[in-house]
CSV table of C-alpha atoms and ligand atoms in Angstrom, one decimal:
chain,number,residue,atom,x,y,z
A,4,MET,CA,-14.5,-44.6,-14.3
A,5,ALA,CA,-11.3,-42.6,-13.9
A,6,TYR,CA,-13.0,-39.3,-13.4
A,7,VAL,CA,-15.6,-37.8,-11.0
A,8,LEU,CA,-17.6,-34.6,-11.4
A,9,GLY,CA,-16.5,-31.9,-9.0
A,10,HIS,CA,-18.2,-28.8,-7.8
A,11,HIS,CA,-21.0,-27.8,-10.1
A,12,GLN,CA,-23.7,-25.1,-9.9
A,13,TYR,CA,-25.8,-23.3,-12.4
A,14,GLY,CA,-28.4,-20.6,-12.7
A,15,LYS,CA,-29.2,-17.3,-14.5
A,16,ALA,CA,-26.7,-14.5,-14.1
A,17,GLU,CA,-27.4,-10.8,-14.2
A,18,VAL,CA,-31.1,-10.5,-14.5
A,19,ARG,CA,-31.7,-6.8,-14.8
A,20,VAL,CA,-35.0,-6.0,-13.2
A,21,VAL,CA,-36.3,-2.6,-12.3
A,22,ARG,CA,-39.4,-2.5,-10.0
A,23,VAL,CA,-41.5,0.6,-9.9
A,24,TYR,CA,-43.9,1.3,-7.1
A,25,ARG,CA,-46.6,3.2,-8.8
A,26,ASP,CA,-49.1,2.9,-6.0
A,27,THR,CA,-47.2,5.4,-4.0
A,28,ASP,CA,-47.0,9.1,-4.5
A,29,PRO,CA,-44.2,9.9,-5.2
A,30,HIS,CA,-43.3,6.8,-7.2
A,31,GLU,CA,-40.4,4.7,-5.8
A,32,LEU,CA,-38.1,2.3,-7.6
A,33,VAL,CA,-35.4,-0.3,-7.1
A,34,ASP,CA,-32.9,-1.2,-9.8
A,35,TYR,CA,-31.3,-4.6,-9.5
A,36,ASN,CA,-28.9,-7.0,-11.2
A,37,VAL,CA,-29.9,-10.4,-9.9
A,38,SER,CA,-27.8,-13.6,-10.2
A,39,VAL,CA,-29.1,-17.0,-9.2
A,40,ALA,CA,-26.8,-20.1,-8.6
A,41,LEU,CA,-28.3,-23.4,-7.8
A,42,GLN,CA,-26.7,-26.6,-6.4
A,43,GLY,CA,-28.3,-29.9,-5.9
A,44,ASP,CA,-29.0,-33.2,-7.7
A,45,PHE,CA,-27.8,-32.1,-11.1
A,46,ALA,CA,-25.0,-34.5,-11.9
A,47,ASP,CA,-27.1,-36.3,-14.5
A,48,ALA,CA,-27.2,-33.2,-16.7
A,49,HIS,CA,-23.4,-33.2,-16.9
A,50,ILE,CA,-22.8,-37.0,-17.0
A,51,GLU,CA,-25.8,-38.4,-18.8
A,52,GLY,CA,-27.0,-35.4,-20.7
A,53,ASP,CA,-30.3,-35.9,-18.8
A,54,GLN,CA,-32.2,-32.7,-18.2
A,55,ALA,CA,-35.1,-34.2,-16.1
A,56,LYS,CA,-34.0,-32.3,-13.0
A,57,ILE,CA,-32.9,-29.1,-14.6
A,58,LEU,CA,-35.0,-26.1,-13.7
A,59,THR,CA,-34.2,-24.0,-16.7
A,60,THR,CA,-32.1,-20.9,-16.3
A,61,ASP,CA,-34.9,-19.3,-18.3
A,62,ALA,CA,-37.3,-20.2,-15.5
A,63,CYS,CA,-34.8,-18.7,-12.9
A,64,LYS,CA,-35.0,-15.4,-14.8
A,65,ASN,CA,-38.8,-15.6,-15.0
A,66,THR,CA,-39.0,-16.3,-11.3
A,67,VAL,CA,-36.9,-13.2,-10.6
A,68,ASN,CA,-39.2,-11.0,-12.7
A,69,ALA,CA,-42.4,-12.6,-11.3
A,70,PHE,CA,-41.2,-12.2,-7.7
A,71,ALA,CA,-40.6,-8.5,-8.3
A,72,LYS,CA,-44.4,-8.3,-8.7
A,73,GLU,CA,-45.6,-11.1,-6.4
A,74,HIS,CA,-43.2,-10.2,-3.6
A,75,GLY,CA,-43.1,-6.4,-4.2
A,76,ASP,CA,-42.7,-5.6,-0.6
A,77,ALA,CA,-39.7,-8.0,-0.2
A,78,ALA,CA,-38.2,-6.5,-3.4
A,79,ARG,CA,-37.8,-3.1,-1.7
A,80,GLN,CA,-34.5,-4.3,-0.1
A,81,PRO,CA,-32.0,-6.4,-1.9
A,82,GLU,CA,-31.5,-8.7,1.1
A,83,THR,CA,-35.2,-9.5,1.6
A,84,PHE,CA,-35.6,-10.0,-2.2
A,85,ALA,CA,-32.6,-12.4,-2.3
A,86,LEU,CA,-34.0,-14.2,0.7
A,87,VAL,CA,-37.5,-14.9,-0.8
A,88,LEU,CA,-35.9,-16.0,-4.0
A,89,ALA,CA,-33.4,-18.3,-2.4
A,90,ARG,CA,-35.9,-19.8,-0.1
A,91,HIS,CA,-38.3,-20.4,-3.0
A,92,PHE,CA,-35.7,-22.3,-5.0
A,93,VAL,CA,-34.7,-24.5,-2.0
A,94,ARG,CA,-38.2,-25.1,-0.6
A,95,ASP,CA,-40.2,-25.5,-3.8
A,96,VAL,CA,-37.9,-27.2,-6.2
A,97,PRO,CA,-37.1,-30.6,-4.7
A,98,GLN,CA,-33.8,-31.3,-6.4
A,99,VAL,CA,-32.3,-27.9,-5.3
A,100,SER,CA,-30.2,-28.2,-2.1
A,101,GLN,CA,-28.6,-24.8,-2.1
A,102,ALA,CA,-29.5,-21.5,-3.7
A,103,ARG,CA,-27.3,-18.5,-3.7
A,104,VAL,CA,-28.8,-15.2,-4.9
A,105,GLN,CA,-26.6,-12.2,-5.5
A,106,ILE,CA,-27.9,-8.8,-6.1
A,107,GLU,CA,-26.3,-5.6,-7.2
A,108,ALA,CA,-28.5,-2.7,-6.4
A,109,TYR,CA,-28.0,0.6,-8.2
A,110,PRO,CA,-29.1,3.6,-6.1
A,111,TRP,CA,-31.3,6.3,-7.6
A,112,ASP,CA,-32.1,9.7,-6.1
A,113,ARG,CA,-35.3,11.6,-6.6
A,114,ALA,CA,-34.7,14.4,-9.1
A,115,HIS,CA,-35.5,17.9,-8.0
A,116,GLY,CA,-38.3,16.8,-5.7
A,117,THR,CA,-40.4,15.5,-8.6
A,118,PRO,CA,-42.7,12.5,-7.9
A,119,HIS,CA,-41.4,10.4,-10.8
A,120,GLY,CA,-38.0,11.8,-12.0
A,121,PHE,CA,-34.8,10.1,-10.8
A,122,VAL,CA,-31.0,10.6,-11.1
A,123,ARG,CA,-28.8,7.6,-10.9
A,124,ARG,CA,-26.3,8.0,-8.0
A,125,GLY,CA,-22.9,6.9,-9.2
A,126,ASP,CA,-20.9,6.9,-5.9
A,127,HIS,CA,-21.4,3.2,-5.1
A,128,VAL,CA,-23.3,0.0,-5.9
A,129,ARG,CA,-24.9,-1.9,-3.0
A,130,THR,CA,-24.6,-5.7,-3.0
A,131,THR,CA,-25.9,-8.7,-1.3
A,132,THR,CA,-25.1,-12.4,-1.3
A,133,VAL,CA,-27.8,-14.7,0.3
A,134,THR,CA,-27.3,-18.4,0.6
A,135,VAL,CA,-30.0,-20.8,1.7
A,136,ARG,CA,-29.2,-24.5,2.3
A,137,GLY,CA,-32.1,-26.3,4.1
A,138,ASP,CA,-32.7,-24.2,7.2
A,139,ASP,CA,-29.2,-22.6,7.1
A,140,GLU,CA,-29.4,-19.1,5.8
A,141,THR,CA,-26.6,-16.5,5.5
A,142,VAL,CA,-26.9,-12.9,4.5
A,143,VAL,CA,-23.9,-10.9,3.4
A,144,SER,CA,-24.3,-7.3,2.5
A,145,GLY,CA,-21.8,-5.2,0.7
A,146,LEU,CA,-20.8,-2.3,-1.5
A,147,ARG,CA,-18.4,-1.6,-4.3
A,148,GLY,CA,-17.2,1.4,-6.3
A,149,LEU,CA,-17.1,3.7,-3.3
A,150,THR,CA,-14.1,5.9,-4.1
A,151,VAL,CA,-12.6,7.9,-1.2
A,152,LEU,CA,-9.5,10.1,-0.9
A,153,LYS,CA,-7.8,12.0,1.8
A,154,THR,CA,-5.2,14.7,1.2
A,155,THR,CA,-3.1,14.2,4.3
A,156,ASP,CA,-3.0,12.2,7.6
A,157,SER,CA,-1.5,9.3,5.6
A,158,GLU,CA,2.1,8.1,6.0
A,159,PHE,CA,4.0,5.1,4.6
A,160,HIS,CA,7.5,4.4,5.8
A,161,GLY,CA,9.6,1.9,7.7
A,162,PHE,CA,8.9,-0.8,5.2
A,163,TYR,CA,11.1,-3.8,4.4
A,164,GLU,CA,13.7,-3.0,1.8
A,165,ASP,CA,15.4,-5.3,-0.7
A,166,ARG,CA,17.6,-4.6,-3.7
A,167,TYR,CA,14.5,-3.9,-5.8
A,168,THR,CA,13.0,-1.4,-3.4
A,169,THR,CA,13.0,2.1,-4.8
A,170,LEU,CA,9.9,3.6,-3.1
A,171,LYS,CA,10.7,6.7,-1.0
A,172,PRO,CA,9.3,6.7,2.5
A,173,THR,CA,6.7,9.5,3.1
A,174,ASN,CA,5.2,11.2,6.1
A,175,ASP,CA,2.5,12.9,4.1
A,176,ARG,CA,0.8,11.5,1.0
A,177,ILE,CA,-2.6,11.3,-0.6
A,178,MET,CA,-4.4,8.1,0.2
A,179,ALA,CA,-7.2,7.0,-2.1
A,180,THR,CA,-9.0,3.8,-2.8
A,181,GLU,CA,-12.1,2.3,-4.3
A,182,ILE,CA,-13.7,0.4,-1.5
A,183,GLN,CA,-15.2,-3.0,-2.1
A,184,ALA,CA,-16.5,-4.6,1.1
A,185,GLN,CA,-18.7,-7.5,2.1
A,186,TRP,CA,-20.0,-8.0,5.6
A,187,LEU,CA,-21.7,-11.0,7.2
A,188,HIS,CA,-24.8,-10.6,9.4
A,189,SER,CA,-25.4,-12.8,12.4
A,190,VAL,CA,-29.2,-12.3,11.7
A,191,THR,CA,-31.4,-12.8,8.7
A,192,GLU,CA,-33.9,-10.0,9.7
A,193,THR,CA,-33.1,-6.4,10.4
A,194,GLY,CA,-33.7,-3.0,9.0
A,195,TRP,CA,-31.5,-3.6,6.0
A,196,GLU,CA,-31.4,0.0,4.7
A,197,ALA,CA,-30.5,1.5,8.1
A,198,SER,CA,-28.0,-1.3,8.6
A,199,PHE,CA,-26.4,-0.6,5.2
A,200,SER,CA,-26.3,3.1,5.9
A,201,ALA,CA,-24.7,2.6,9.3
A,202,VAL,CA,-21.9,0.4,7.9
A,203,LYS,CA,-21.3,2.8,5.0
A,204,THR,CA,-21.1,5.8,7.3
A,205,ALA,CA,-18.7,3.9,9.7
A,206,ILE,CA,-16.5,3.1,6.7
A,207,THR,CA,-16.3,6.6,5.3
A,208,HIS,CA,-16.1,8.3,8.7
A,209,SER,CA,-13.2,6.0,9.7
A,210,PHE,CA,-11.4,6.4,6.4
A,211,ALA,CA,-11.6,10.2,6.7
A,212,ASN,CA,-10.8,10.5,10.5
A,213,ALA,CA,-8.4,7.7,11.3
A,214,TYR,CA,-4.7,8.6,10.9
A,215,SER,CA,-3.2,6.1,8.5
A,216,TYR,CA,0.2,4.4,8.5
A,217,ALA,CA,-0.7,2.3,5.5
A,218,LEU,CA,-3.8,1.3,3.6
A,219,GLN,CA,-3.5,-2.0,5.5
A,220,HIS,CA,-3.8,-0.1,8.7
A,221,THR,CA,-6.8,1.8,7.4
A,222,LEU,CA,-8.6,-1.4,6.5
A,223,TRP,CA,-8.1,-2.6,10.1
A,224,GLU,CA,-9.4,0.8,11.4
A,225,MET,CA,-12.5,0.7,9.1
A,226,GLY,CA,-13.2,-2.9,10.0
A,227,GLN,CA,-13.2,-2.2,13.7
A,228,ALA,CA,-15.4,0.9,13.2
A,229,VAL,CA,-18.0,-1.2,11.3
A,230,LEU,CA,-18.0,-3.9,14.0
A,231,ASP,CA,-18.4,-1.2,16.7
A,232,ALA,CA,-21.3,0.5,14.8
A,233,ALA,CA,-23.1,-2.6,13.8
A,234,PRO,CA,-23.5,-5.2,16.6
A,235,THR,CA,-25.1,-7.8,14.2
A,236,VAL,CA,-22.3,-7.7,11.7
A,237,SER,CA,-19.9,-10.5,12.6
A,238,GLU,CA,-17.2,-10.1,9.9
A,239,ILE,CA,-16.3,-7.6,7.2
A,240,ARG,CA,-14.0,-8.3,4.2
A,241,PHE,CA,-12.3,-5.5,2.2
A,242,SER,CA,-10.7,-5.6,-1.2
A,243,CYS,CA,-9.2,-2.1,-1.8
A,244,PRO,CA,-6.9,-1.0,-4.6
A,245,ASN,CA,-4.4,1.6,-3.6
A,246,LYS,CA,-5.1,4.4,-6.0
A,247,HIS,CA,-1.6,5.8,-6.1
A,248,HIS,CA,-1.1,9.6,-6.4
A,249,PHE,CA,2.4,10.5,-7.3
A,250,VAL,CA,3.9,14.0,-6.7
A,251,VAL,CA,4.7,15.5,-10.1
A,252,ASP,CA,8.3,16.8,-10.5
A,253,LEU,CA,7.9,20.5,-11.4
A,254,SER,CA,11.5,21.3,-10.8
A,255,PRO,CA,12.3,21.5,-14.6
A,256,PHE,CA,9.9,24.5,-14.6
A,257,GLY,CA,11.6,26.1,-11.6
A,258,LEU,CA,8.6,25.3,-9.5
A,259,GLU,CA,8.3,23.7,-6.1
A,260,ASN,CA,5.7,21.1,-5.5
A,261,PRO,CA,4.9,20.7,-1.8
A,262,ASN,CA,2.3,18.0,-2.2
A,263,GLU,CA,0.0,20.1,-4.4
A,264,VAL,CA,0.2,18.6,-7.9
A,265,PHE,CA,-0.2,14.9,-8.3
A,266,HIS,CA,-0.4,12.4,-11.1
A,267,ALA,CA,-3.3,10.0,-10.5
A,268,ASP,CA,-2.0,6.7,-11.7
A,269,ASP,CA,-4.5,4.0,-12.7
A,270,ARG,CA,-2.3,0.9,-12.9
A,271,PRO,CA,-0.6,-1.0,-11.6
A,272,TYR,CA,-2.1,-0.6,-8.2
A,273,GLY,CA,-1.5,-2.2,-4.9
A,274,LEU,CA,-4.4,-4.4,-3.9
A,275,ILE,CA,-4.9,-4.6,-0.2
A,276,GLU,CA,-7.4,-7.1,1.2
A,277,ALA,CA,-8.3,-8.0,4.8
A,278,SER,CA,-11.0,-9.4,6.9
A,279,VAL,CA,-11.9,-8.1,10.3
A,280,LEU,CA,-14.1,-10.3,12.5
A,281,ARG,CA,-15.3,-10.7,16.1
A,282,ALA,CA,-12.8,-12.8,18.1
A,283,GLU,CA,-15.7,-15.0,19.4
A,284,GLY,CA,-17.6,-15.2,16.2
A,285,PRO,CA,-17.8,-18.4,14.2
A,286,GLY,CA,-16.3,-18.0,10.7
A,287,ARG,CA,-18.6,-18.6,7.8
A,288,SER,CA,-16.3,-18.3,4.8
A,289,ASP,CA,-18.9,-20.1,2.7
A,290,ALA,CA,-21.3,-17.2,3.1
A,291,PHE,CA,-19.1,-14.8,1.0
A,292,ASP,CA,-19.1,-14.1,-2.6
A,293,PRO,CA,-16.0,-15.8,-3.9
A,294,GLY,CA,-16.0,-13.3,-6.8
A,295,GLN,CA,-14.2,-10.9,-4.6
A,296,ALA,CA,-10.6,-11.7,-4.7
A,297,TRP,CA,-10.5,-14.3,-1.8
B,312,URC,O1,-0.5,1.7,2.1
B,312,URC,C1,0.4,1.1,1.4
B,312,URC,N1,0.6,-0.2,1.6
B,312,URC,C2,1.6,-0.9,0.9
B,312,URC,O2,1.7,-2.2,1.1
B,312,URC,C3,2.3,-0.2,-0.1
B,312,URC,N2,3.2,-0.6,-1.0
B,312,URC,C4,3.6,0.5,-1.7
B,312,URC,O3,4.4,0.5,-2.7
B,312,URC,N3,2.8,1.6,-1.3
B,312,URC,C5,2.0,1.2,-0.3
B,312,URC,N4,1.1,1.8,0.4
């Protein structure tokens, strides 16, 4: 035959499951969007139309929902929930050789101290990508949608110029971005919530405090801050749009504008991406969500 089947995987994407812990007072909840991708002995489904080895994607969805009850404790953290799910698919379904479970976790805050009222927190989404292949397990945590801005301590000048370059150099500008980051752990067990919080704090602290000569420079500073703060993180990858803020020309109105009034442009945007990793650490590119622009 002239053709061979290349990479293939399948599963259920975006199972929206909310788990309420009613046996606690006050109630607690987690709110997840779970995607499962399986690899294994599935070529016959493509080539022969033979479904004998296909665990249905419907069963994948059912497993996610059932595990939210049966493994309620694990479900409290996205990383542990993804681990029990991925281990199940690999260990209990013989034809599955690799399971990747990705979870987006939507944070909720308790409303006004009530035991059962919540307000969805919109400042970021927490993410995880867990991959299990035999005994090999990788855990990547992440966040997206974390929008940050600083009103000064950001310069951009000295750049290469060609005949199409019109950008004016600046010694003082607004810098803003919507941070998307994923970081690889060298462990599969830790206090996931505390770990997430330490990384998020390192990112925002570094963004706010480190003097910036470019968004590229800020990614490098934030990456180092995370590796300093989290000894069990071996690599962090950033994908950050430069949310340009342009100084509005108020001279037609006889007004000066010393960096006070800006137009917040939404597109196009510079997209700056970088990975920061420990020099001695082994790279595990296969652990990361390829959905991020890598
Ligand atoms: O921080 C920046 N990095 C760039 O590469 C770039 N390019 C650009 O036009 N503005 C900026 N800002």
